PDB file of C-alpha atoms in Angstrom:
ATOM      1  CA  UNK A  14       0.000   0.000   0.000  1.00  0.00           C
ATOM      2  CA  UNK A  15       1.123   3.659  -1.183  1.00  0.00           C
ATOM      3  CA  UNK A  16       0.621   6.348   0.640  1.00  0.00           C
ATOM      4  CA  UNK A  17       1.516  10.139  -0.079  1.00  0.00           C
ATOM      5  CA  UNK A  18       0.850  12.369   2.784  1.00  0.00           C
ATOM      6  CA  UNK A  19       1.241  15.955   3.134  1.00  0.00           C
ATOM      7  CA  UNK A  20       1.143  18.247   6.729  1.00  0.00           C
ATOM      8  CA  UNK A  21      -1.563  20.751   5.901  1.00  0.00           C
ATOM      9  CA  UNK A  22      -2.683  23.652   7.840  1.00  0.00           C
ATOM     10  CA  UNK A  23      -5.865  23.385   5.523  1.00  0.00           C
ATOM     11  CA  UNK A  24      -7.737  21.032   2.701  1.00  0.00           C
ATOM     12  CA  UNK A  25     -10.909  20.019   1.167  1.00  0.00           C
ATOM     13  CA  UNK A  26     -12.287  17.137  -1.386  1.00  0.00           C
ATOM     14  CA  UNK A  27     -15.202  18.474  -3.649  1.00  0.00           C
ATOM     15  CA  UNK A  28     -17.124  16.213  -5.587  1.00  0.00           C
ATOM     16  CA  UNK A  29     -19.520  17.691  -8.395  1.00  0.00           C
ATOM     17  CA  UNK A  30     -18.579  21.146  -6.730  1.00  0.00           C
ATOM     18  CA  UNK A  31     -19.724  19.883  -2.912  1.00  0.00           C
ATOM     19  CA  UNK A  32     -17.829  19.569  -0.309  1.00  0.00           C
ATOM     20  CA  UNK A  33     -17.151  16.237   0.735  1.00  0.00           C
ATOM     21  CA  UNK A  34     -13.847  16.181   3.566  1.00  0.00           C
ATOM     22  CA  UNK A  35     -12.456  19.167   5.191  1.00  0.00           C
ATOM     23  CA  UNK A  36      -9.966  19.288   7.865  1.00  0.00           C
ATOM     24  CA  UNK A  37      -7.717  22.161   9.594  1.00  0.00           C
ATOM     25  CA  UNK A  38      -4.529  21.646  10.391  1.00  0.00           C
ATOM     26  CA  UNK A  39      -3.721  17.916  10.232  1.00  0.00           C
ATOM     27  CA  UNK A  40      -2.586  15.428   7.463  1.00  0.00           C
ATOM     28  CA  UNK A  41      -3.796  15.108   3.836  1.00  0.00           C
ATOM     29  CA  UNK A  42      -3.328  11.192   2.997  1.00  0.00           C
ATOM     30  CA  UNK A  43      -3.176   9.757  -0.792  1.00  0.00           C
ATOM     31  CA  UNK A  44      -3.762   5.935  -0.487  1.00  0.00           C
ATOM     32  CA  UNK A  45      -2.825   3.484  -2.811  1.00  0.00           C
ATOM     33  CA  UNK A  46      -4.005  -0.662  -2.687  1.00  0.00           C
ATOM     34  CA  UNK A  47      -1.856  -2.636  -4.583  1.00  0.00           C
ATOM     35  CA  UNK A  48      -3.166  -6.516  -5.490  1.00  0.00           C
ATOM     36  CA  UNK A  49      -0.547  -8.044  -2.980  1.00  0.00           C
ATOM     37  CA  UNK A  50      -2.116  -5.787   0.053  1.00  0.00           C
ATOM     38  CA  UNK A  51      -4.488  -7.261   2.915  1.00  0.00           C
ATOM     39  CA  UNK A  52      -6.137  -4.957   5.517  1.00  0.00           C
ATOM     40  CA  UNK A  53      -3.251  -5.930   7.931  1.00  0.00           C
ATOM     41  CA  UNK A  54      -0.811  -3.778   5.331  1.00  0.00           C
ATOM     42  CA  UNK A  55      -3.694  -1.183   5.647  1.00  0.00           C
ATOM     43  CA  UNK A  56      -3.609  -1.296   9.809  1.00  0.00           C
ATOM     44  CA  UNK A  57       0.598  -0.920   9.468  1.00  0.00           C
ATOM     45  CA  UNK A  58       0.280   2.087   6.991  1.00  0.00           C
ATOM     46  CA  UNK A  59      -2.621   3.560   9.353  1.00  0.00           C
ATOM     47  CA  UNK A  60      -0.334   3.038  12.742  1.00  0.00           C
ATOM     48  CA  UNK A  61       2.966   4.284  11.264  1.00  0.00           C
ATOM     49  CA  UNK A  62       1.348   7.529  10.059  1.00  0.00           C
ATOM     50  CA  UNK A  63      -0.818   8.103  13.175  1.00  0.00           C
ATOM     51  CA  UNK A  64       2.534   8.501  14.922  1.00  0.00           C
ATOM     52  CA  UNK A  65       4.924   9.516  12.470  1.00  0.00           C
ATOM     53  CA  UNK A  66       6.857  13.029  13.892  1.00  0.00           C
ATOM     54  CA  UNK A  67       6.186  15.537  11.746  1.00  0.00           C
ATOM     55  CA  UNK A  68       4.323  18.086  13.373  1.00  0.00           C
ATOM     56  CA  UNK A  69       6.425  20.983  15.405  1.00  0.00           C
ATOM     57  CA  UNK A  70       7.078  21.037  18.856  1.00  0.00           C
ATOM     58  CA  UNK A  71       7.683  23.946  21.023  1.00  0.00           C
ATOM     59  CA  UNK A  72      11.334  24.595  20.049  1.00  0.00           C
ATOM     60  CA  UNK A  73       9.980  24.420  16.428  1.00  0.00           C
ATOM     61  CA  UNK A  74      11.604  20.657  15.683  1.00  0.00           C
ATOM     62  CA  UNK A  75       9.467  17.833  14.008  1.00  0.00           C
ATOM     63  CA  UNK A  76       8.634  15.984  16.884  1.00  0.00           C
ATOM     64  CA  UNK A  77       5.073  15.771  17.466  1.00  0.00           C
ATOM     65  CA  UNK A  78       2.579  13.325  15.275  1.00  0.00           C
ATOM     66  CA  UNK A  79      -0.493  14.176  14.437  1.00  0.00           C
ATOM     67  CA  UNK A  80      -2.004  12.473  17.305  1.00  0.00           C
ATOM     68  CA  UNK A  81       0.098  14.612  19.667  1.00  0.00           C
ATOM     69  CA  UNK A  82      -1.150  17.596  17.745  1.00  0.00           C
ATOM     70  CA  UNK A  83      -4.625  17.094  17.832  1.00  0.00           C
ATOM     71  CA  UNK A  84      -5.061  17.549  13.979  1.00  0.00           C
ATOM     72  CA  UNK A  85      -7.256  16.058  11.415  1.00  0.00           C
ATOM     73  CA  UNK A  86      -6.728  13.446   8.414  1.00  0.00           C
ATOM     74  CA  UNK A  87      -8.001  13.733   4.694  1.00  0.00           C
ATOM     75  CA  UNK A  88      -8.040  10.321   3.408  1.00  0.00           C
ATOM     76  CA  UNK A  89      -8.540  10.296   0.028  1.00  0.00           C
ATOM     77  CA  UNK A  90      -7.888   7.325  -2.593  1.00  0.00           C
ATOM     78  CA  UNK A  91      -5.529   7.527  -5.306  1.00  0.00           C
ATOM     79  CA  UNK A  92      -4.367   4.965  -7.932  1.00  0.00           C
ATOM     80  CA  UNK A  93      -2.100   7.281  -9.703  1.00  0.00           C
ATOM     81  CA  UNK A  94       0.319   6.612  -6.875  1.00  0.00           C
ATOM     82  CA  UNK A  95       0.760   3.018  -8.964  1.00  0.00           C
ATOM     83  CA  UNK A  96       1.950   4.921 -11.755  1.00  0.00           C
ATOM     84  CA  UNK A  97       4.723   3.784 -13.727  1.00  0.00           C
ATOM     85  CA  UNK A  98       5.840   5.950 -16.545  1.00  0.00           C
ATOM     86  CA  UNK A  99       8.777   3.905 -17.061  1.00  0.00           C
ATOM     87  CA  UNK A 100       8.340   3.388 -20.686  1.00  0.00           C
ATOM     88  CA  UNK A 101       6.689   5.277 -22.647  1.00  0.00           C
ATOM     89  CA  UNK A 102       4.658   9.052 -22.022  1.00  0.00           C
ATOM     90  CA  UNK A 103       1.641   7.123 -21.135  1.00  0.00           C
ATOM     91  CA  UNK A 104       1.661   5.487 -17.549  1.00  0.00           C
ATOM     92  CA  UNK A 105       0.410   2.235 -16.589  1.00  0.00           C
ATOM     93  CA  UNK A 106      -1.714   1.340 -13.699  1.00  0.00           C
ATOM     94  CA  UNK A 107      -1.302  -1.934 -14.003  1.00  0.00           C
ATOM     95  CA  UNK A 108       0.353  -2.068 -10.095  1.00  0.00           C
ATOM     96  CA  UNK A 109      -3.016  -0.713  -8.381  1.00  0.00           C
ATOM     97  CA  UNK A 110      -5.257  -3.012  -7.321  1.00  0.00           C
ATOM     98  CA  UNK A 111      -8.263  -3.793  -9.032  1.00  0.00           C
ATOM     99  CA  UNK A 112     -11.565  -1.422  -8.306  1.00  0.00           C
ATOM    100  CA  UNK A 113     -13.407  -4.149  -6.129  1.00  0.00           C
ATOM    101  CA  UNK A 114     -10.170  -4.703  -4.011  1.00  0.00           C
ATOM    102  CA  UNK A 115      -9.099  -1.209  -4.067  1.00  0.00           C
ATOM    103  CA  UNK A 116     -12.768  -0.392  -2.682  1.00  0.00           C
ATOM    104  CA  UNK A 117     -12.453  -2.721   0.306  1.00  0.00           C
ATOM    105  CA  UNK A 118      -9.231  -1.774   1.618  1.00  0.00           C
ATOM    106  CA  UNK A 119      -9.813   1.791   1.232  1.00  0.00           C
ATOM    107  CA  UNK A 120     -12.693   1.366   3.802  1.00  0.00           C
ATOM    108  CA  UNK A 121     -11.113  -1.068   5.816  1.00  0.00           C
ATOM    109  CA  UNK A 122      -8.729   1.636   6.031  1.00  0.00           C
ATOM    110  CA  UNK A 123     -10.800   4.227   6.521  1.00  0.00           C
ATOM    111  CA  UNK A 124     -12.684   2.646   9.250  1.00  0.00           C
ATOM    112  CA  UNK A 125      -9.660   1.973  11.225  1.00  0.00           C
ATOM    113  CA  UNK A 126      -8.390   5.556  11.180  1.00  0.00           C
ATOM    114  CA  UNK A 127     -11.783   6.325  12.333  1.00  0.00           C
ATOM    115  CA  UNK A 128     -11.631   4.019  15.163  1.00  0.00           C
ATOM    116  CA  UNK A 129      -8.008   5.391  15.915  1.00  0.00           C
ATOM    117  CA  UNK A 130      -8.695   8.992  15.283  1.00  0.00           C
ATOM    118  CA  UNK A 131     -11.351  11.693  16.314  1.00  0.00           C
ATOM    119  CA  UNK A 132     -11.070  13.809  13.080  1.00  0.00           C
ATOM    120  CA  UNK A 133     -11.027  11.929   9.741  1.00  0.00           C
ATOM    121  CA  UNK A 134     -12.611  13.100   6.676  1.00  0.00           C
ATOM    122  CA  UNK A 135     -12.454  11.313   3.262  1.00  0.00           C
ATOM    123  CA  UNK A 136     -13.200  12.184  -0.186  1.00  0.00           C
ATOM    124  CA  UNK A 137     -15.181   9.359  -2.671  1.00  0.00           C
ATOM    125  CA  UNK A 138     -13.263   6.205  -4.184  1.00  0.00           C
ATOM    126  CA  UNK A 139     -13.434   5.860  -7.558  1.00  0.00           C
ATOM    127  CA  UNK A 140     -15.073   9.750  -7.819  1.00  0.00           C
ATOM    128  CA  UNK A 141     -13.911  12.375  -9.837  1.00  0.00           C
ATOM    129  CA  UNK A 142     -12.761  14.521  -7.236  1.00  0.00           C
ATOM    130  CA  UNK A 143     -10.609  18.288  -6.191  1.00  0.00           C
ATOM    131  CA  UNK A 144      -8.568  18.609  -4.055  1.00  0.00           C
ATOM    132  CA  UNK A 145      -7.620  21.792  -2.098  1.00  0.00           C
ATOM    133  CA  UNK A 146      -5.118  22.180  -0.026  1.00  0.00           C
ATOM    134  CA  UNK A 147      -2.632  24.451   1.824  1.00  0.00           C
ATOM    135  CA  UNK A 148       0.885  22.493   2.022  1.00  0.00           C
ATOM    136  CA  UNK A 149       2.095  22.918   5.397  1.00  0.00           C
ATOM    137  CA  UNK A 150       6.199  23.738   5.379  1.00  0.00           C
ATOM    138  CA  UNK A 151       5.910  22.393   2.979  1.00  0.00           C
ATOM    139  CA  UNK A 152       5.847  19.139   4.524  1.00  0.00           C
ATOM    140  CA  UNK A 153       5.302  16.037   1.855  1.00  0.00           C
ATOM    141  CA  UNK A 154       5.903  12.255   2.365  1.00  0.00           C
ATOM    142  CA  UNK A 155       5.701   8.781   0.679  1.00  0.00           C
ATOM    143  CA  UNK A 156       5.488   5.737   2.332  1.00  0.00           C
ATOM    144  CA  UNK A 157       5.242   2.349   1.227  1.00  0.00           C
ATOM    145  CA  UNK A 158       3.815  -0.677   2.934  1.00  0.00           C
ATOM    146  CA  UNK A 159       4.448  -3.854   1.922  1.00  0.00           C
TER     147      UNK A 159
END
């Protein structure tokens, strides 16, 4: 599982011009199934970025998670992160997993963070969706869960 997460001080999802997620300060998440995940490789991804350290302490150093910091999480799902644009100008998606898969574990995951986490928002899988956001730092990073 891919994940591309980004400290934000603000961001939104808007489907068909509604608002669907918002959060203040807190973390936007990009999720990514792959065909060899399992909702244990969702529950790893899920614990390692409820207490990865990048939030600021009080001497200003990334030390805090965003647990510690009380801030929200924008999950949203996103099988570009599969992308490989190795060959040619076109990528393939060939490494996400497939839509009925991809569906599953992005719930699963979503419902643990939920049970983890008082402030989670989410955008739509599968929708055609915006995102807004205002890059904390900025502050941007992938992980990968295998």
């Amino acid at each position: 599982m891919k994940a591309l997460i980004q400290r934000v001080s603000q961001a939104e999802v808007r489907i068909a011009g509604q608002v669907t997620g918002r959060i203040g300060a807190g973390l936007l998440v990009f999720i990514c199934a792959e065909p060899q995940d399992t909702p244990a490789t969702g529950e790893r991804l899920l614990a390692k970025i409820l207490k990865l350290r990048i939030f600021a302490d009080g001497q200003g150093k990334m030390n805090r998670s965003v647990q510690d910091a009380a801030g929200g999480l924008l999950i949203v799902s996103q099988f570009t992160l599969a992308a490989d644009a190795s060959s040619g100008n076109r990528p393939s998606f060939a490494g996400a997993a497939p839509p009925a898969l991809g569906r599953e574990l992005y719930d699963d995951f979503v419902a643990r963070a939920r049970a983890a986490h008082p402030e989670v928002a989410t955008g739509q899988f599968g929708a055609d969706m915006q995102v807004a956001l205002i890059n904390d730092g900025p502050v941007t990073i992938a992980l990968q869960m295998g």
